[in-house]
Coordinates of C-alpha atoms and ligand atoms in Angstrom, one line a residue:
M923 CA 28.7 102.7 -10.2
P924 CA 27.0 104.1 -13.0
L925 CA 26.5 101.6 -16.3
E926 CA 29.4 102.1 -18.2
L927 CA 28.0 102.8 -22.1
V928 CA 30.1 102.2 -25.5
T929 CA 28.7 103.7 -28.6
V930 CA 28.9 100.8 -31.2
P931 CA 29.1 102.7 -34.9
C932 CA 26.9 100.2 -37.2
L933 CA 26.1 99.8 -41.0
S934 CA 27.2 103.4 -43.0
D935 CA 25.6 106.0 -40.5
N936 CA 23.5 103.9 -37.5
Y937 CA 24.7 103.4 -33.7
A938 CA 23.7 100.7 -31.2
F939 CA 24.9 101.3 -27.5
L940 CA 26.1 98.6 -24.8
V941 CA 25.4 99.4 -21.5
H942 CA 27.5 97.3 -19.0
D943 CA 27.0 96.5 -15.3
G944 CA 30.1 96.2 -13.8
A945 CA 29.1 94.2 -10.8
S946 CA 26.3 92.1 -12.1
G947 CA 27.7 91.5 -15.0
E948 CA 25.1 91.9 -16.9
T949 CA 25.1 93.6 -20.5
A950 CA 22.1 95.6 -22.6
V951 CA 22.2 96.5 -26.0
V952 CA 20.2 99.5 -27.3
D953 CA 18.7 98.6 -31.0
V954 CA 20.5 96.5 -33.5
P955 CA 21.5 98.0 -36.5
E956 CA 23.6 94.5 -37.7
A957 CA 24.8 91.4 -35.3
G958 CA 28.4 91.6 -36.3
P959 CA 30.1 95.1 -34.6
V960 CA 27.8 94.2 -31.8
M961 CA 28.9 90.6 -31.6
A962 CA 32.4 92.1 -32.2
A963 CA 32.7 95.0 -29.1
L964 CA 30.7 92.4 -27.1
A965 CA 33.7 89.8 -27.4
E966 CA 36.3 92.5 -27.0
R967 CA 34.9 93.3 -24.3
N968 CA 34.3 89.5 -22.8
W969 CA 31.3 90.9 -22.2
H970 CA 27.9 88.7 -21.9
L971 CA 24.9 89.7 -23.9
T972 CA 21.6 89.6 -21.6
Q973 CA 19.4 92.3 -23.0
I974 CA 18.0 94.0 -25.6
L975 CA 16.2 96.8 -25.5
L976 CA 14.4 98.5 -28.9
T977 CA 13.3 101.9 -29.6
H978 CA 11.6 101.5 -32.6
H979 CA 11.0 98.7 -35.3
H980 CA 12.7 100.6 -38.4
G981 CA 15.0 98.3 -40.1
D982 CA 18.0 99.6 -40.0
H983 CA 17.1 99.5 -36.1
V984 CA 16.6 95.9 -35.7
A985 CA 18.1 94.0 -38.8
G986 CA 20.3 92.3 -35.9
V987 CA 17.8 90.9 -33.2
A988 CA 17.3 88.0 -34.5
A989 CA 21.0 87.0 -35.1
L990 CA 22.1 87.9 -32.0
R991 CA 19.1 86.8 -29.9
E992 CA 20.5 83.5 -31.2
A993 CA 24.2 83.4 -30.3
T994 CA 23.2 85.2 -26.6
G995 CA 19.8 84.2 -25.3
A996 CA 19.4 87.6 -24.5
R997 CA 16.3 88.7 -23.7
V998 CA 14.6 91.0 -26.2
A999 CA 11.8 94.2 -25.3
G1000 CA 10.4 96.6 -26.9
A1001 CA 7.4 98.8 -27.4
A1002 CA 4.0 96.6 -26.6
A1003 CA 2.1 99.4 -28.9
D1004 CA 4.1 97.5 -31.7
A1005 CA 4.6 94.4 -30.7
Y1006 CA 3.2 92.7 -34.3
R1007 CA 6.1 94.1 -36.2
L1008 CA 9.0 94.1 -33.6
P1009 CA 10.7 90.8 -33.5
P1010 CA 9.5 88.2 -30.8
L1011 CA 9.1 90.4 -28.0
D1012 CA 10.3 88.7 -24.1
L1013 CA 9.0 92.0 -22.6
A1014 CA 6.5 93.8 -24.1
L1015 CA 6.2 97.7 -22.5
A1016 CA 5.3 101.2 -22.4
E1017 CA 4.9 104.4 -20.2
G1018 CA 6.4 104.2 -17.2
D1019 CA 8.0 100.8 -17.3
R1020 CA 10.7 99.7 -15.4
V1021 CA 13.9 97.8 -17.6
R1022 CA 16.9 96.7 -15.1
I1023 CA 20.4 96.5 -15.9
G1024 CA 22.5 95.3 -12.7
S1025 CA 21.0 97.1 -9.8
E1026 CA 19.8 100.3 -11.8
D1027 CA 16.1 101.1 -13.6
G1028 CA 15.7 102.3 -16.3
T1029 CA 12.7 104.3 -16.8
V1030 CA 10.3 103.8 -20.3
L1031 CA 8.6 107.1 -22.3
E1032 CA 6.8 107.1 -25.0
V1033 CA 8.1 109.5 -27.7
P1034 CA 6.0 108.9 -30.4
G1035 CA 6.4 110.8 -33.6
H1036 CA 9.4 109.6 -36.0
T1037 CA 6.8 106.1 -35.9
V1038 CA 3.8 105.9 -33.1
G1039 CA 5.2 102.8 -31.1
H1040 CA 8.4 104.7 -31.1
I1041 CA 9.3 104.4 -27.2
A1042 CA 13.6 106.0 -25.1
F1043 CA 14.4 104.7 -22.3
H1044 CA 16.2 106.9 -19.3
F1045 CA 18.6 105.5 -16.5
A1046 CA 18.7 108.3 -14.0
D1047 CA 21.3 107.0 -11.9
S1048 CA 23.1 107.1 -15.0
G1049 CA 22.2 110.0 -16.6
L1050 CA 21.6 108.5 -20.3
A1051 CA 18.4 108.3 -22.5
F1052 CA 18.4 106.1 -25.4
T1053 CA 16.3 107.8 -28.2
G1054 CA 16.5 106.0 -31.2
D1055 CA 15.3 108.4 -33.9
S1056 CA 13.0 110.6 -31.5
L1057 CA 15.4 113.3 -30.1
M1058 CA 18.8 113.5 -32.2
A1059 CA 21.7 115.6 -31.7
M1060 CA 20.9 118.5 -33.5
G1061 CA 17.7 116.8 -34.7
C1062 CA 15.2 115.5 -34.7
G1063 CA 14.1 111.9 -37.1
R1064 CA 11.4 112.4 -39.7
L1065 CA 8.0 112.2 -39.0
F1066 CA 6.6 109.2 -40.8
E1067 CA 3.6 108.4 -39.1
G1068 CA 3.5 111.1 -36.3
T1069 CA 1.8 114.2 -36.2
P1070 CA 3.9 117.1 -35.7
R1071 CA 2.1 117.8 -32.1
M1072 CA 2.8 114.1 -31.0
M1073 CA 6.5 114.8 -31.6
W1074 CA 7.1 117.8 -30.3
Q1075 CA 5.1 116.5 -27.4
S1076 CA 7.4 113.8 -27.4
L1077 CA 10.7 116.6 -27.8
R1078 CA 9.3 118.2 -24.0
K1079 CA 9.4 115.1 -22.3
L1080 CA 12.7 114.9 -22.9
S1081 CA 13.7 118.5 -23.1
A1082 CA 12.5 118.0 -19.1
L1083 CA 15.4 115.4 -18.3
P1084 CA 18.2 116.7 -16.1
A1085 CA 20.0 118.9 -18.2
D1086 CA 23.2 116.2 -18.3
T1087 CA 21.6 113.5 -19.5
L1088 CA 23.3 112.1 -22.0
I1089 CA 21.3 112.0 -25.4
C1090 CA 22.4 108.3 -27.3
S1091 CA 20.6 108.6 -30.2
G1092 CA 20.5 106.8 -33.2
H1093 CA 22.4 108.1 -36.0
E1094 CA 25.9 110.1 -37.1
Y1095 CA 23.2 112.8 -39.1
T1096 CA 25.3 115.7 -36.8
Q1097 CA 26.6 117.5 -39.5
A1098 CA 23.6 117.8 -41.4
N1099 CA 21.7 118.7 -38.8
A1100 CA 24.1 121.3 -37.5
R1101 CA 24.2 122.9 -41.1
F1102 CA 20.3 123.2 -41.5
A1103 CA 20.6 124.7 -38.0
C1104 CA 22.3 127.2 -38.5
T1105 CA 20.1 128.6 -41.8
L1106 CA 18.0 129.1 -38.7
E1107 CA 20.1 130.5 -35.7
P1108 CA 23.1 131.6 -37.7
E1109 CA 24.2 134.2 -34.7
N1110 CA 23.5 131.4 -31.8
P1111 CA 27.3 131.4 -29.9
V1112 CA 26.7 128.1 -28.7
L1113 CA 25.4 126.6 -32.3
I1114 CA 28.5 128.8 -33.5
F1115 CA 31.0 126.4 -30.8
R1116 CA 28.7 123.9 -31.3
V1117 CA 29.6 123.6 -35.4
G1118 CA 33.2 123.7 -35.0
S1119 CA 33.8 120.5 -32.3
I1120 CA 31.5 118.6 -34.3
A1121 CA 33.5 119.3 -37.2
A1122 CA 36.4 118.5 -35.0
A1123 CA 35.4 115.6 -33.8
R1124 CA 34.3 114.0 -37.5
K1125 CA 37.7 114.8 -39.5
E1126 CA 39.1 112.8 -36.6
G1127 CA 36.3 109.9 -37.3
R1128 CA 35.0 110.6 -33.8
P1129 CA 31.0 109.7 -33.2
T1130 CA 28.9 112.5 -32.4
V1131 CA 26.6 111.2 -30.5
P1132 CA 25.7 110.9 -27.7
S1133 CA 25.6 114.5 -26.8
Q1134 CA 24.9 116.5 -23.8
L1135 CA 21.0 117.1 -23.3
S1136 CA 21.6 120.9 -22.3
D1137 CA 23.7 121.6 -25.5
E1138 CA 20.4 120.3 -27.4
I1139 CA 18.3 122.3 -25.6
A1140 CA 20.9 125.2 -26.9
T1141 CA 21.3 124.3 -30.1
N1142 CA 19.2 121.7 -31.4
P1143 CA 16.2 123.8 -33.0
F1144 CA 13.6 121.2 -32.9
L1145 CA 13.5 121.3 -29.1
R1146 CA 13.8 125.0 -29.7
A1147 CA 10.3 125.2 -31.7
G1148 CA 8.9 127.5 -28.1
E1149 CA 12.2 130.0 -28.1
A1150 CA 11.9 133.7 -29.0
A1151 CA 14.3 133.5 -31.7
L1152 CA 13.9 130.6 -33.3
K1153 CA 10.2 131.6 -34.1
A1154 CA 11.1 135.2 -35.1
A1155 CA 13.8 133.1 -37.7
V1156 CA 11.0 131.4 -39.9
G1157 CA 8.3 134.3 -39.2
M1158 CA 6.2 133.5 -36.7
A1159 CA 6.9 135.4 -33.9
D1160 CA 3.0 134.8 -32.7
A1161 CA 2.4 131.3 -33.3
E1162 CA 2.1 128.4 -31.3
D1163 CA 4.9 126.4 -30.0
A1164 CA 3.9 123.0 -32.1
E1165 CA 3.2 124.9 -35.2
V1166 CA 6.6 125.8 -34.8
F1167 CA 7.3 122.9 -34.4
A1168 CA 6.1 121.8 -37.3
E1169 CA 7.5 124.8 -39.9
I1170 CA 11.1 123.5 -38.8
R1171 CA 10.2 120.4 -39.5
R1172 CA 9.4 120.9 -43.3
R1173 CA 11.8 123.5 -43.5
K1174 CA 14.7 120.4 -43.4
D1175 CA 12.9 118.0 -44.9
N1176 CA 12.8 120.3 -48.0
F1177 CA 16.7 121.9 -47.2
Ligands
ZN215 ZN1 14.0 105.5 -37.5
FE216 FE1 16.8 105.5 -37.7

């Protein structure tokens, strides 16, 4: 039985995710921007939280951890590399480590760039990847600590997951990201179609997250830095992929 996923809007534009295993009753949350909405989502379903998984140390992803741990007794897991600046961890994780929810194992992927200790969680059987502020819907996180090359490698790692993987990322930034993507590939038919569905979803107040990896590969300019069309769009036809990625990230920072 696949894990059940619930997207929980928090703060103004953050998401937390509940991941529930029906057979064992185990429930994890990925990132805790604030405790209140997560507690409410748990109560609504009568689920008991057993684990808190953290993608990175930024306040808008961990601010509710202490209160949630206090209220539920859930164990906290996050990157070993960032243990010194994350809330106290019960489990310190590195590349290739496993986190288990019920009978399903998730794999830890190190995806530095936004921060140097950023990690993602991949649950292959259920087709879910929790990417925080690394790969985002139509975008990627700003490079606060890592280099463009580092982030490009992280994005390539994530884009190698099965194409039908649901990318559960940390923010509702999709519409602004889509406007930027259109400046680079105004004629990409998949992008044009996606912009329409994003607008419709937002108009109805629906989240655009999670998104399918295949859609990111077809429309997310940060995943497409290796494509000839993107290289041409930024006037870097002969440049290395990572350099094209750096230029796209620079343009987005100034967009
Ligand atoms: Zn962040
Ligand atoms: Fe964030």
